[in-house]
Amino acid sequence: MVRALSSHDRGHRFESCVTHQIFVSKKKTMEEELQNELHPRVPKAGRVLHTWTIPVYQLHTRGTLWYIIAGTLVIALLGYAVATANFLFALLIILFAVIIFLSHTNEPPMVDVAVTDLGIVMNERFYPYHALTSFWIIFDPPLTKHLYIQFQSSVRPALSIHLADENPLEIRETLRQFVYEDLEKREEPLSEVLWRVFKM
């Protein structure tokens, strides 16, 4: 025999239903706020699967010897530029030296990175998966721990993204659902190796 619901039972079920709706609504609002906080200029970037924060560039520890060698090299290049009357080259050397000096006297700004179900967001720029051809991860701590994404455009270089404290295996498993993984890429680009070796 089916027992009729009492007013107490109906009230309890109603409260449970309302509580569930409030929970779902709050969860949805929190997800929307998280996405807007991560990438306010690209609100349709999809559902966030991974997110982390990285500096725009890496700071390197430099000793006195580094500054002596760098200063000697700059002076030698400036002397060559003046001797050959190549003042544009001299100007470029000065600008480069100033940029390198200033970039390592201030803390680098931080940018947000997010992997979603539609693409990758970095520094408020959205890279949809359909615009990418492949990805690969170079993991050799503490030297390098980077994610690389290759674009459809052949003239556009691969984008390097530091993984910080993210688990590379988890990032890999997620991206493999959307983008081809290039397993032949096992070494980081030569330019990044030189940049790190010379502590630029």
mmCIF file with all atom_site columns, C-alpha atoms in Angstrom:
data_model
loop_
_atom_site.group_PDB
_atom_site.id
_atom_site.type_symbol
_atom_site.label_atom_id
_atom_site.label_alt_id
_atom_site.label_comp_id
_atom_site.label_asym_id
_atom_site.label_entity_id
_atom_site.label_seq_id
_atom_site.pdbx_PDB_ins_code
_atom_site.Cartn_x
_atom_site.Cartn_y
_atom_site.Cartn_z
_atom_site.occupancy
_atom_site.B_iso_or_equiv
_atom_site.pdbx_formal_charge
_atom_site.auth_seq_id
_atom_site.auth_comp_id
_atom_site.auth_asym_id
_atom_site.auth_atom_id
_atom_site.pdbx_PDB_model_num
ATOM 1   C CA . MET A 1 1   ? 0.000  0.000  0.000   1.00 0.00 ? 1   MET A CA 1
ATOM 2   C CA . VAL A 1 2   ? 1.351  3.398  -0.926  1.00 0.00 ? 2   VAL A CA 1
ATOM 3   C CA . ARG A 1 3   ? 1.495  5.714  2.013   1.00 0.00 ? 3   ARG A CA 1
ATOM 4   C CA . ALA A 1 4   ? 0.501  9.315  1.372   1.00 0.00 ? 4   ALA A CA 1
ATOM 5   C CA . LEU A 1 5   ? 3.195  11.823 2.046   1.00 0.00 ? 5   LEU A CA 1
ATOM 6   C CA . SER A 1 6   ? 2.685  13.764 5.195   1.00 0.00 ? 6   SER A CA 1
ATOM 7   C CA . SER A 1 7   ? 3.127  17.503 5.280   1.00 0.00 ? 7   SER A CA 1
ATOM 8   C CA . HIS A 1 8   ? 6.391  16.906 7.144   1.00 0.00 ? 8   HIS A CA 1
ATOM 9   C CA . ASP A 1 9   ? 7.720  14.593 4.403   1.00 0.00 ? 9   ASP A CA 1
ATOM 10  C CA . ARG A 1 10  ? 6.686  17.010 1.682   1.00 0.00 ? 10  ARG A CA 1
ATOM 11  C CA . GLY A 1 11  ? 8.374  19.827 3.524   1.00 0.00 ? 11  GLY A CA 1
ATOM 12  C CA . HIS A 1 12  ? 11.557 17.805 3.976   1.00 0.00 ? 12  HIS A CA 1
ATOM 13  C CA . ARG A 1 13  ? 11.707 16.898 0.278   1.00 0.00 ? 13  ARG A CA 1
ATOM 14  C CA . PHE A 1 14  ? 11.043 20.483 -0.700  1.00 0.00 ? 14  PHE A CA 1
ATOM 15  C CA . GLU A 1 15  ? 13.893 21.685 1.527   1.00 0.00 ? 15  GLU A CA 1
ATOM 16  C CA . SER A 1 16  ? 16.232 19.034 0.060   1.00 0.00 ? 16  SER A CA 1
ATOM 17  C CA . CYS A 1 17  ? 15.317 20.079 -3.482  1.00 0.00 ? 17  CYS A CA 1
ATOM 18  C CA . VAL A 1 18  ? 15.872 23.761 -2.701  1.00 0.00 ? 18  VAL A CA 1
ATOM 19  C CA . THR A 1 19  ? 19.205 22.984 -1.002  1.00 0.00 ? 19  THR A CA 1
ATOM 20  C CA . HIS A 1 20  ? 20.364 20.992 -4.040  1.00 0.00 ? 20  HIS A CA 1
ATOM 21  C CA . GLN A 1 21  ? 19.370 23.799 -6.421  1.00 0.00 ? 21  GLN A CA 1
ATOM 22  C CA . ILE A 1 22  ? 21.203 26.358 -4.291  1.00 0.00 ? 22  ILE A CA 1
ATOM 23  C CA . PHE A 1 23  ? 24.324 24.133 -4.237  1.00 0.00 ? 23  PHE A CA 1
ATOM 24  C CA . VAL A 1 24  ? 24.251 23.679 -8.031  1.00 0.00 ? 24  VAL A CA 1
ATOM 25  C CA . SER A 1 25  ? 23.693 27.407 -8.524  1.00 0.00 ? 25  SER A CA 1
ATOM 26  C CA . LYS A 1 26  ? 26.589 28.323 -6.227  1.00 0.00 ? 26  LYS A CA 1
ATOM 27  C CA . LYS A 1 27  ? 28.887 25.794 -7.927  1.00 0.00 ? 27  LYS A CA 1
ATOM 28  C CA . LYS A 1 28  ? 28.015 27.187 -11.353 1.00 0.00 ? 28  LYS A CA 1
ATOM 29  C CA . THR A 1 29  ? 28.556 30.748 -10.119 1.00 0.00 ? 29  THR A CA 1
ATOM 30  C CA . MET A 1 30  ? 31.961 29.817 -8.639  1.00 0.00 ? 30  MET A CA 1
ATOM 31  C CA . GLU A 1 31  ? 33.031 28.211 -11.935 1.00 0.00 ? 31  GLU A CA 1
ATOM 32  C CA . GLU A 1 32  ? 31.918 31.293 -13.875 1.00 0.00 ? 32  GLU A CA 1
ATOM 33  C CA . GLU A 1 33  ? 33.770 33.583 -11.450 1.00 0.00 ? 33  GLU A CA 1
ATOM 34  C CA . LEU A 1 34  ? 36.902 31.424 -11.775 1.00 0.00 ? 34  LEU A CA 1
ATOM 35  C CA . GLN A 1 35  ? 36.776 31.601 -15.566 1.00 0.00 ? 35  GLN A CA 1
ATOM 36  C CA . ASN A 1 36  ? 36.166 35.358 -15.540 1.00 0.00 ? 36  ASN A CA 1
ATOM 37  C CA . GLU A 1 37  ? 39.075 35.787 -13.126 1.00 0.00 ? 37  GLU A CA 1
ATOM 38  C CA . LEU A 1 38  ? 41.379 33.680 -15.286 1.00 0.00 ? 38  LEU A CA 1
ATOM 39  C CA . HIS A 1 39  ? 40.517 35.136 -18.649 1.00 0.00 ? 39  HIS A CA 1
ATOM 40  C CA . PRO A 1 40  ? 38.000 38.039 -18.590 1.00 0.00 ? 40  PRO A CA 1
ATOM 41  C CA . ARG A 1 41  ? 38.658 38.859 -22.248 1.00 0.00 ? 41  ARG A CA 1
ATOM 42  C CA . VAL A 1 42  ? 37.850 35.336 -23.413 1.00 0.00 ? 42  VAL A CA 1
ATOM 43  C CA . PRO A 1 43  ? 34.736 34.280 -21.447 1.00 0.00 ? 43  PRO A CA 1
ATOM 44  C CA . LYS A 1 44  ? 33.934 31.487 -23.943 1.00 0.00 ? 44  LYS A CA 1
ATOM 45  C CA . ALA A 1 45  ? 37.214 29.650 -23.472 1.00 0.00 ? 45  ALA A CA 1
ATOM 46  C CA . GLY A 1 46  ? 35.447 26.581 -22.098 1.00 0.00 ? 46  GLY A CA 1
ATOM 47  C CA . ARG A 1 47  ? 35.453 24.625 -18.856 1.00 0.00 ? 47  ARG A CA 1
ATOM 48  C CA . VAL A 1 48  ? 38.676 24.987 -16.866 1.00 0.00 ? 48  VAL A CA 1
ATOM 49  C CA . LEU A 1 49  ? 40.473 21.652 -16.346 1.00 0.00 ? 49  LEU A CA 1
ATOM 50  C CA . HIS A 1 50  ? 43.863 22.856 -15.076 1.00 0.00 ? 50  HIS A CA 1
ATOM 51  C CA . THR A 1 51  ? 45.075 26.267 -13.990 1.00 0.00 ? 51  THR A CA 1
ATOM 52  C CA . TRP A 1 52  ? 48.350 27.659 -12.640 1.00 0.00 ? 52  TRP A CA 1
ATOM 53  C CA . THR A 1 53  ? 50.356 30.880 -12.463 1.00 0.00 ? 53  THR A CA 1
ATOM 54  C CA . ILE A 1 54  ? 53.821 31.492 -13.902 1.00 0.00 ? 54  ILE A CA 1
ATOM 55  C CA . PRO A 1 55  ? 56.225 34.455 -14.209 1.00 0.00 ? 55  PRO A CA 1
ATOM 56  C CA . VAL A 1 56  ? 56.592 36.057 -17.633 1.00 0.00 ? 56  VAL A CA 1
ATOM 57  C CA . TYR A 1 57  ? 60.300 35.196 -17.588 1.00 0.00 ? 57  TYR A CA 1
ATOM 58  C CA . GLN A 1 58  ? 62.654 33.239 -15.358 1.00 0.00 ? 58  GLN A CA 1
ATOM 59  C CA . LEU A 1 59  ? 65.129 34.993 -13.088 1.00 0.00 ? 59  LEU A CA 1
ATOM 60  C CA . HIS A 1 60  ? 68.643 33.549 -13.031 1.00 0.00 ? 60  HIS A CA 1
ATOM 61  C CA . THR A 1 61  ? 71.231 33.838 -10.289 1.00 0.00 ? 61  THR A CA 1
ATOM 62  C CA . ARG A 1 62  ? 74.226 35.721 -11.614 1.00 0.00 ? 62  ARG A CA 1
ATOM 63  C CA . GLY A 1 63  ? 77.613 36.081 -10.021 1.00 0.00 ? 63  GLY A CA 1
ATOM 64  C CA . THR A 1 64  ? 80.225 38.809 -10.288 1.00 0.00 ? 64  THR A CA 1
ATOM 65  C CA . LEU A 1 65  ? 82.028 36.935 -13.058 1.00 0.00 ? 65  LEU A CA 1
ATOM 66  C CA . TRP A 1 66  ? 78.890 37.003 -15.216 1.00 0.00 ? 66  TRP A CA 1
ATOM 67  C CA . TYR A 1 67  ? 78.651 40.796 -14.985 1.00 0.00 ? 67  TYR A CA 1
ATOM 68  C CA . ILE A 1 68  ? 82.364 41.215 -15.732 1.00 0.00 ? 68  ILE A CA 1
ATOM 69  C CA . ILE A 1 69  ? 82.122 39.059 -18.865 1.00 0.00 ? 69  ILE A CA 1
ATOM 70  C CA . ALA A 1 70  ? 78.855 40.675 -19.986 1.00 0.00 ? 70  ALA A CA 1
ATOM 71  C CA . GLY A 1 71  ? 80.209 44.186 -19.432 1.00 0.00 ? 71  GLY A CA 1
ATOM 72  C CA . THR A 1 72  ? 83.407 43.396 -21.336 1.00 0.00 ? 72  THR A CA 1
ATOM 73  C CA . LEU A 1 73  ? 81.406 41.960 -24.235 1.00 0.00 ? 73  LEU A CA 1
ATOM 74  C CA . VAL A 1 74  ? 79.106 45.000 -24.400 1.00 0.00 ? 74  VAL A CA 1
ATOM 75  C CA . ILE A 1 75  ? 82.064 47.406 -24.381 1.00 0.00 ? 75  ILE A CA 1
ATOM 76  C CA . ALA A 1 76  ? 83.818 45.392 -27.106 1.00 0.00 ? 76  ALA A CA 1
ATOM 77  C CA . LEU A 1 77  ? 80.707 45.358 -29.315 1.00 0.00 ? 77  LEU A CA 1
ATOM 78  C CA . LEU A 1 78  ? 80.164 49.081 -28.778 1.00 0.00 ? 78  LEU A CA 1
ATOM 79  C CA . GLY A 1 79  ? 83.793 49.744 -29.710 1.00 0.00 ? 79  GLY A CA 1
ATOM 80  C CA . TYR A 1 80  ? 83.347 47.717 -32.897 1.00 0.00 ? 80  TYR A CA 1
ATOM 81  C CA . ALA A 1 81  ? 80.133 49.568 -33.757 1.00 0.00 ? 81  ALA A CA 1
ATOM 82  C CA . VAL A 1 82  ? 81.766 52.976 -33.299 1.00 0.00 ? 82  VAL A CA 1
ATOM 83  C CA . ALA A 1 83  ? 84.883 51.944 -35.237 1.00 0.00 ? 83  ALA A CA 1
ATOM 84  C CA . THR A 1 84  ? 82.751 50.839 -38.191 1.00 0.00 ? 84  THR A CA 1
ATOM 85  C CA . ALA A 1 85  ? 80.381 53.826 -37.854 1.00 0.00 ? 85  ALA A CA 1
ATOM 86  C CA . ASN A 1 86  ? 77.478 51.417 -37.367 1.00 0.00 ? 86  ASN A CA 1
ATOM 87  C CA . PHE A 1 87  ? 75.514 53.548 -34.932 1.00 0.00 ? 87  PHE A CA 1
ATOM 88  C CA . LEU A 1 88  ? 72.288 51.583 -35.361 1.00 0.00 ? 88  LEU A CA 1
ATOM 89  C CA . PHE A 1 89  ? 74.090 48.470 -34.156 1.00 0.00 ? 89  PHE A CA 1
ATOM 90  C CA . ALA A 1 90  ? 75.463 50.439 -31.201 1.00 0.00 ? 90  ALA A CA 1
ATOM 91  C CA . LEU A 1 91  ? 71.956 51.626 -30.325 1.00 0.00 ? 91  LEU A CA 1
ATOM 92  C CA . LEU A 1 92  ? 70.612 48.074 -30.459 1.00 0.00 ? 92  LEU A CA 1
ATOM 93  C CA . ILE A 1 93  ? 73.382 46.852 -28.149 1.00 0.00 ? 93  ILE A CA 1
ATOM 94  C CA . ILE A 1 94  ? 72.620 49.588 -25.619 1.00 0.00 ? 94  ILE A CA 1
ATOM 95  C CA . LEU A 1 95  ? 68.882 48.867 -25.730 1.00 0.00 ? 95  LEU A CA 1
ATOM 96  C CA . PHE A 1 96  ? 69.477 45.143 -25.316 1.00 0.00 ? 96  PHE A CA 1
ATOM 97  C CA . ALA A 1 97  ? 71.796 45.698 -22.344 1.00 0.00 ? 97  ALA A CA 1
ATOM 98  C CA . VAL A 1 98  ? 69.295 48.043 -20.672 1.00 0.00 ? 98  VAL A CA 1
ATOM 99  C CA . ILE A 1 99  ? 66.409 45.595 -21.177 1.00 0.00 ? 99  ILE A CA 1
ATOM 100 C CA . ILE A 1 100 ? 68.400 42.685 -19.738 1.00 0.00 ? 100 ILE A CA 1
ATOM 101 C CA . PHE A 1 101 ? 69.494 44.782 -16.764 1.00 0.00 ? 101 PHE A CA 1
ATOM 102 C CA . LEU A 1 102 ? 66.011 46.112 -15.980 1.00 0.00 ? 102 LEU A CA 1
ATOM 103 C CA . SER A 1 103 ? 64.331 42.728 -16.418 1.00 0.00 ? 103 SER A CA 1
ATOM 104 C CA . HIS A 1 104 ? 66.542 41.234 -13.718 1.00 0.00 ? 104 HIS A CA 1
ATOM 105 C CA . THR A 1 105 ? 66.332 44.084 -11.233 1.00 0.00 ? 105 THR A CA 1
ATOM 106 C CA . ASN A 1 106 ? 62.537 43.815 -10.925 1.00 0.00 ? 106 ASN A CA 1
ATOM 107 C CA . GLU A 1 107 ? 60.287 40.905 -10.064 1.00 0.00 ? 107 GLU A CA 1
ATOM 108 C CA . PRO A 1 108 ? 58.710 39.501 -13.246 1.00 0.00 ? 108 PRO A CA 1
ATOM 109 C CA . PRO A 1 109 ? 54.944 39.972 -13.594 1.00 0.00 ? 109 PRO A CA 1
ATOM 110 C CA . MET A 1 110 ? 52.806 36.871 -13.127 1.00 0.00 ? 110 MET A CA 1
ATOM 111 C CA . VAL A 1 111 ? 50.380 35.517 -15.723 1.00 0.00 ? 111 VAL A CA 1
ATOM 112 C CA . ASP A 1 112 ? 47.601 32.945 -15.477 1.00 0.00 ? 112 ASP A CA 1
ATOM 113 C CA . VAL A 1 113 ? 47.581 29.761 -17.548 1.00 0.00 ? 113 VAL A CA 1
ATOM 114 C CA . ALA A 1 114 ? 44.527 27.554 -18.007 1.00 0.00 ? 114 ALA A CA 1
ATOM 115 C CA . VAL A 1 115 ? 43.870 24.342 -19.903 1.00 0.00 ? 115 VAL A CA 1
ATOM 116 C CA . THR A 1 116 ? 40.186 24.052 -20.808 1.00 0.00 ? 116 THR A CA 1
ATOM 117 C CA . ASP A 1 117 ? 38.071 21.652 -22.840 1.00 0.00 ? 117 ASP A CA 1
ATOM 118 C CA . LEU A 1 118 ? 38.226 24.086 -25.780 1.00 0.00 ? 118 LEU A CA 1
ATOM 119 C CA . GLY A 1 119 ? 41.810 25.328 -25.753 1.00 0.00 ? 119 GLY A CA 1
ATOM 120 C CA . ILE A 1 120 ? 44.645 26.886 -23.783 1.00 0.00 ? 120 ILE A CA 1
ATOM 121 C CA . VAL A 1 121 ? 44.590 30.319 -22.166 1.00 0.00 ? 121 VAL A CA 1
ATOM 122 C CA . MET A 1 122 ? 47.786 32.181 -21.376 1.00 0.00 ? 122 MET A CA 1
ATOM 123 C CA . ASN A 1 123 ? 48.015 35.801 -20.303 1.00 0.00 ? 123 ASN A CA 1
ATOM 124 C CA . GLU A 1 124 ? 44.370 36.401 -21.354 1.00 0.00 ? 124 GLU A CA 1
ATOM 125 C CA . ARG A 1 125 ? 45.017 35.047 -24.854 1.00 0.00 ? 125 ARG A CA 1
ATOM 126 C CA . PHE A 1 126 ? 42.990 32.056 -26.005 1.00 0.00 ? 126 PHE A CA 1
ATOM 127 C CA . TYR A 1 127 ? 44.489 29.371 -28.258 1.00 0.00 ? 127 TYR A CA 1
ATOM 128 C CA . PRO A 1 128 ? 41.721 26.994 -29.430 1.00 0.00 ? 128 PRO A CA 1
ATOM 129 C CA . TYR A 1 129 ? 42.640 23.385 -30.067 1.00 0.00 ? 129 TYR A CA 1
ATOM 130 C CA . HIS A 1 130 ? 41.614 23.593 -33.720 1.00 0.00 ? 130 HIS A CA 1
ATOM 131 C CA . ALA A 1 131 ? 44.390 26.183 -34.227 1.00 0.00 ? 131 ALA A CA 1
ATOM 132 C CA . LEU A 1 132 ? 47.042 23.777 -32.911 1.00 0.00 ? 132 LEU A CA 1
ATOM 133 C CA . THR A 1 133 ? 48.753 20.881 -34.667 1.00 0.00 ? 133 THR A CA 1
ATOM 134 C CA . SER A 1 134 ? 50.524 19.212 -31.750 1.00 0.00 ? 134 SER A CA 1
ATOM 135 C CA . PHE A 1 135 ? 51.939 19.486 -28.268 1.00 0.00 ? 135 PHE A CA 1
ATOM 136 C CA . TRP A 1 136 ? 54.833 17.950 -26.355 1.00 0.00 ? 136 TRP A CA 1
ATOM 137 C CA . ILE A 1 137 ? 56.245 18.144 -22.857 1.00 0.00 ? 137 ILE A CA 1
ATOM 138 C CA . ILE A 1 138 ? 59.941 18.348 -21.979 1.00 0.00 ? 138 ILE A CA 1
ATOM 139 C CA . PHE A 1 139 ? 60.400 17.271 -18.382 1.00 0.00 ? 139 PHE A CA 1
ATOM 140 C CA . ASP A 1 140 ? 63.946 17.290 -17.000 1.00 0.00 ? 140 ASP A CA 1
ATOM 141 C CA . PRO A 1 141 ? 63.844 18.916 -13.558 1.00 0.00 ? 141 PRO A CA 1
ATOM 142 C CA . PRO A 1 142 ? 65.254 21.138 -12.322 1.00 0.00 ? 142 PRO A CA 1
ATOM 143 C CA . LEU A 1 143 ? 66.536 22.361 -15.701 1.00 0.00 ? 143 LEU A CA 1
ATOM 144 C CA . THR A 1 144 ? 63.319 22.365 -17.658 1.00 0.00 ? 144 THR A CA 1
ATOM 145 C CA . LYS A 1 145 ? 59.657 21.569 -17.166 1.00 0.00 ? 145 LYS A CA 1
ATOM 146 C CA . HIS A 1 146 ? 57.842 23.005 -20.162 1.00 0.00 ? 146 HIS A CA 1
ATOM 147 C CA . LEU A 1 147 ? 54.766 22.433 -22.269 1.00 0.00 ? 147 LEU A CA 1
ATOM 148 C CA . TYR A 1 148 ? 55.128 23.310 -25.957 1.00 0.00 ? 148 TYR A CA 1
ATOM 149 C CA . ILE A 1 149 ? 52.246 23.860 -28.344 1.00 0.00 ? 149 ILE A CA 1
ATOM 150 C CA . GLN A 1 150 ? 52.687 24.014 -32.127 1.00 0.00 ? 150 GLN A CA 1
ATOM 151 C CA . PHE A 1 151 ? 50.370 26.174 -34.228 1.00 0.00 ? 151 PHE A CA 1
ATOM 152 C CA . GLN A 1 152 ? 48.824 25.465 -37.617 1.00 0.00 ? 152 GLN A CA 1
ATOM 153 C CA . SER A 1 153 ? 50.800 28.367 -39.088 1.00 0.00 ? 153 SER A CA 1
ATOM 154 C CA . SER A 1 154 ? 54.216 27.155 -40.254 1.00 0.00 ? 154 SER A CA 1
ATOM 155 C CA . VAL A 1 155 ? 55.786 30.591 -39.728 1.00 0.00 ? 155 VAL A CA 1
ATOM 156 C CA . ARG A 1 156 ? 54.688 30.836 -36.115 1.00 0.00 ? 156 ARG A CA 1
ATOM 157 C CA . PRO A 1 157 ? 57.123 29.389 -33.570 1.00 0.00 ? 157 PRO A CA 1
ATOM 158 C CA . ALA A 1 158 ? 55.998 26.964 -30.902 1.00 0.00 ? 158 ALA A CA 1
ATOM 159 C CA . LEU A 1 159 ? 54.758 28.510 -27.669 1.00 0.00 ? 159 LEU A CA 1
ATOM 160 C CA . SER A 1 160 ? 56.641 27.491 -24.535 1.00 0.00 ? 160 SER A CA 1
ATOM 161 C CA . ILE A 1 161 ? 54.687 27.352 -21.258 1.00 0.00 ? 161 ILE A CA 1
ATOM 162 C CA . HIS A 1 162 ? 56.351 26.612 -17.937 1.00 0.00 ? 162 HIS A CA 1
ATOM 163 C CA . LEU A 1 163 ? 54.443 23.975 -15.949 1.00 0.00 ? 163 LEU A CA 1
ATOM 164 C CA . ALA A 1 164 ? 55.472 25.312 -12.526 1.00 0.00 ? 164 ALA A CA 1
ATOM 165 C CA . ASP A 1 165 ? 54.225 22.791 -9.929  1.00 0.00 ? 165 ASP A CA 1
ATOM 166 C CA . GLU A 1 166 ? 51.705 21.103 -12.222 1.00 0.00 ? 166 GLU A CA 1
ATOM 167 C CA . ASN A 1 167 ? 51.877 17.348 -12.719 1.00 0.00 ? 167 ASN A CA 1
ATOM 168 C CA . PRO A 1 168 ? 53.116 16.872 -16.315 1.00 0.00 ? 168 PRO A CA 1
ATOM 169 C CA . LEU A 1 169 ? 51.439 13.456 -16.557 1.00 0.00 ? 169 LEU A CA 1
ATOM 170 C CA . GLU A 1 170 ? 48.039 14.938 -15.747 1.00 0.00 ? 170 GLU A CA 1
ATOM 171 C CA . ILE A 1 171 ? 48.507 17.782 -18.236 1.00 0.00 ? 171 ILE A CA 1
ATOM 172 C CA . ARG A 1 172 ? 49.599 15.282 -20.868 1.00 0.00 ? 172 ARG A CA 1
ATOM 173 C CA . GLU A 1 173 ? 46.605 12.988 -20.338 1.00 0.00 ? 173 GLU A CA 1
ATOM 174 C CA . THR A 1 174 ? 44.235 15.933 -20.620 1.00 0.00 ? 174 THR A CA 1
ATOM 175 C CA . LEU A 1 175 ? 45.763 17.404 -23.772 1.00 0.00 ? 175 LEU A CA 1
ATOM 176 C CA . ARG A 1 176 ? 45.922 14.032 -25.510 1.00 0.00 ? 176 ARG A CA 1
ATOM 177 C CA . GLN A 1 177 ? 42.131 14.086 -25.598 1.00 0.00 ? 177 GLN A CA 1
ATOM 178 C CA . PHE A 1 178 ? 42.160 17.166 -27.834 1.00 0.00 ? 178 PHE A CA 1
ATOM 179 C CA . VAL A 1 179 ? 45.549 17.537 -29.571 1.00 0.00 ? 179 VAL A CA 1
ATOM 180 C CA . TYR A 1 180 ? 48.083 15.207 -31.194 1.00 0.00 ? 180 TYR A CA 1
ATOM 181 C CA . GLU A 1 181 ? 51.147 14.543 -29.028 1.00 0.00 ? 181 GLU A CA 1
ATOM 182 C CA . ASP A 1 182 ? 54.438 14.761 -30.913 1.00 0.00 ? 182 ASP A CA 1
ATOM 183 C CA . LEU A 1 183 ? 56.534 12.046 -29.269 1.00 0.00 ? 183 LEU A CA 1
ATOM 184 C CA . GLU A 1 184 ? 59.526 12.757 -31.525 1.00 0.00 ? 184 GLU A CA 1
ATOM 185 C CA . LYS A 1 185 ? 60.222 16.047 -29.770 1.00 0.00 ? 185 LYS A CA 1
ATOM 186 C CA . ARG A 1 186 ? 62.444 15.044 -26.862 1.00 0.00 ? 186 ARG A CA 1
ATOM 187 C CA . GLU A 1 187 ? 64.691 18.088 -26.445 1.00 0.00 ? 187 GLU A CA 1
ATOM 188 C CA . GLU A 1 188 ? 64.000 21.720 -25.725 1.00 0.00 ? 188 GLU A CA 1
ATOM 189 C CA . PRO A 1 189 ? 64.754 24.295 -28.463 1.00 0.00 ? 189 PRO A CA 1
ATOM 190 C CA . LEU A 1 190 ? 68.383 25.362 -28.808 1.00 0.00 ? 190 LEU A CA 1
ATOM 191 C CA . SER A 1 191 ? 67.420 29.011 -28.281 1.00 0.00 ? 191 SER A CA 1
ATOM 192 C CA . GLU A 1 192 ? 66.016 28.214 -24.823 1.00 0.00 ? 192 GLU A CA 1
ATOM 193 C CA . VAL A 1 193 ? 69.084 26.163 -23.919 1.00 0.00 ? 193 VAL A CA 1
ATOM 194 C CA . LEU A 1 194 ? 71.396 29.040 -24.851 1.00 0.00 ? 194 LEU A CA 1
ATOM 195 C CA . TRP A 1 195 ? 69.162 31.531 -23.054 1.00 0.00 ? 195 TRP A CA 1
ATOM 196 C CA . ARG A 1 196 ? 69.400 29.467 -19.877 1.00 0.00 ? 196 ARG A CA 1
ATOM 197 C CA . VAL A 1 197 ? 73.132 28.715 -20.181 1.00 0.00 ? 197 VAL A CA 1
ATOM 198 C CA . PHE A 1 198 ? 73.987 32.388 -20.634 1.00 0.00 ? 198 PHE A CA 1
ATOM 199 C CA . LYS A 1 199 ? 71.490 33.329 -17.881 1.00 0.00 ? 199 LYS A CA 1
ATOM 200 C CA . MET A 1 200 ? 69.641 35.784 -20.037 1.00 0.00 ? 200 MET A CA 1
#
